[in-house]
Amino acid sequence: MKEPVPYFTALILEFEKSGPSAESINKLFDLLYELRKKNRSHQEQYILAKTLYLLGSYHEAERILESDASPIYSYEKKEKERFLKLLQEISKENSFPFRTAKVYRDLREAASQKK
């Protein structure tokens, strides 16, 4: 796997610029699958939660941020603030009765299930 932080930053820019195209969504899903397979650091834990948030899986992203492995409960202030900010964004999205965000799915997986 490529270095996660610069790769993730490039994926976010592509996702936002392309307004999200099928190709950028597939790349985010590739990153998601890679991060789920490995033992993650705090930074990779944040990237996984942010990826899930971008793809519309708010509950799963919230679960990851609130897990024991996340640094919300640690002593590093800067990292804690970053995690709490994302958690607040997710909570705000979950509080609306009607969801306005689009939930994306991996179209490659859907095509293989269709066959």
Coordinates of C-alpha atoms in Angstrom, one line a residue:
M1 CA 0.0 0.0 0.0
K2 CA 1.1 3.5 -0.7
E3 CA 1.9 6.0 2.1
P4 CA -1.7 6.5 3.5
V5 CA -1.7 10.3 4.3
P6 CA -0.5 11.8 0.9
Y7 CA -2.5 9.1 -1.0
F8 CA -5.6 9.9 1.0
T9 CA -5.2 13.6 0.5
A10 CA -4.9 13.1 -3.2
L11 CA -8.0 10.9 -3.2
I12 CA -10.1 13.5 -1.4
L13 CA -9.1 16.2 -3.8
E14 CA -10.0 13.9 -6.7
F15 CA -13.3 13.0 -5.1
E16 CA -14.2 16.6 -4.6
K17 CA -12.9 17.9 -7.9
S18 CA -14.6 15.1 -10.1
G19 CA -17.8 15.7 -8.2
P20 CA -17.6 12.4 -7.2
S21 CA -17.0 10.1 -10.2
A22 CA -17.2 6.3 -10.2
E23 CA -13.4 6.1 -10.5
S24 CA -12.8 8.3 -7.4
I25 CA -15.4 6.3 -5.5
N26 CA -13.7 3.0 -6.5
K27 CA -10.3 4.4 -5.3
L28 CA -11.8 5.3 -2.0
F29 CA -13.2 1.8 -1.7
D30 CA -9.8 0.3 -2.5
L31 CA -8.3 2.4 0.3
L32 CA -11.1 1.4 2.6
Y33 CA -10.5 -2.3 1.9
E34 CA -6.7 -1.9 2.4
L35 CA -7.1 -0.1 5.8
R36 CA -9.6 -2.7 7.0
K37 CA -7.2 -5.5 6.4
K38 CA -4.3 -4.1 8.4
N39 CA -3.5 -3.2 12.0
R40 CA -4.0 0.6 12.0
S41 CA -2.2 3.4 13.7
H42 CA -4.2 6.4 15.0
Q43 CA -3.6 8.3 11.8
E44 CA -4.8 5.4 9.7
Q45 CA -7.8 5.0 12.1
Y46 CA -8.7 8.6 11.3
I47 CA -8.3 8.1 7.6
L48 CA -10.5 5.0 7.7
A49 CA -13.2 7.0 9.6
K50 CA -13.0 9.9 7.2
T51 CA -13.2 7.6 4.2
L52 CA -16.3 6.0 5.6
Y53 CA -17.7 9.4 6.3
L54 CA -17.1 10.5 2.7
L55 CA -18.8 7.4 1.4
G56 CA -21.9 8.0 3.6
S57 CA -21.4 5.3 6.2
Y58 CA -21.8 7.6 9.1
H59 CA -22.7 5.0 11.7
E60 CA -19.6 2.8 10.9
A61 CA -17.4 5.9 10.9
E62 CA -18.8 6.9 14.3
R63 CA -18.2 3.4 15.7
I64 CA -14.6 3.5 14.6
L65 CA -14.0 6.9 16.2
E66 CA -15.6 5.9 19.5
S67 CA -13.7 2.6 19.7
D68 CA -11.1 1.9 22.4
A69 CA -8.4 2.0 19.7
S70 CA -9.1 5.7 18.9
P71 CA -7.0 8.5 20.4
I72 CA -10.1 10.4 21.6
Y73 CA -9.3 8.9 25.0
S74 CA -5.6 9.5 24.8
Y75 CA -3.6 12.5 26.0
E76 CA -2.5 14.0 22.6
K77 CA -4.5 17.2 22.3
K78 CA -4.0 18.0 18.6
E79 CA -5.0 14.5 17.5
K80 CA -7.9 14.4 20.0
E81 CA -9.2 17.7 18.6
R82 CA -9.1 16.3 15.0
F83 CA -10.9 13.2 16.0
L84 CA -13.6 15.1 18.0
K85 CA -14.2 17.5 15.1
L86 CA -14.8 14.6 12.7
L87 CA -17.1 12.9 15.3
Q88 CA -19.1 16.2 15.6
E89 CA -19.5 16.4 11.8
I90 CA -20.8 12.8 11.8
S91 CA -23.1 13.4 14.7
K92 CA -24.5 16.5 13.0
E93 CA -25.2 14.4 9.8
N94 CA -26.9 11.7 11.8
S95 CA -29.1 14.2 13.7
F96 CA -31.2 15.2 10.6
P97 CA -34.4 13.2 10.2
F98 CA -34.0 13.1 6.4
R99 CA -30.6 12.2 5.2
T100 CA -29.4 14.6 2.5
A101 CA -26.0 12.9 1.9
K102 CA -25.6 10.3 -0.8
V103 CA -24.5 6.9 0.3
Y104 CA -22.0 5.4 -2.2
R105 CA -21.4 1.7 -2.8
D106 CA -18.7 -0.2 -4.6
L107 CA -20.1 -0.8 -8.1
R108 CA -17.6 -3.5 -8.8
E109 CA -18.9 -5.5 -5.9
A110 CA -22.5 -5.0 -7.1
A111 CA -21.7 -6.1 -10.6
S112 CA -20.1 -9.3 -9.3
Q113 CA -23.1 -10.1 -7.2
K114 CA -25.4 -9.5 -10.2
K115 CA -23.7 -12.3 -12.2

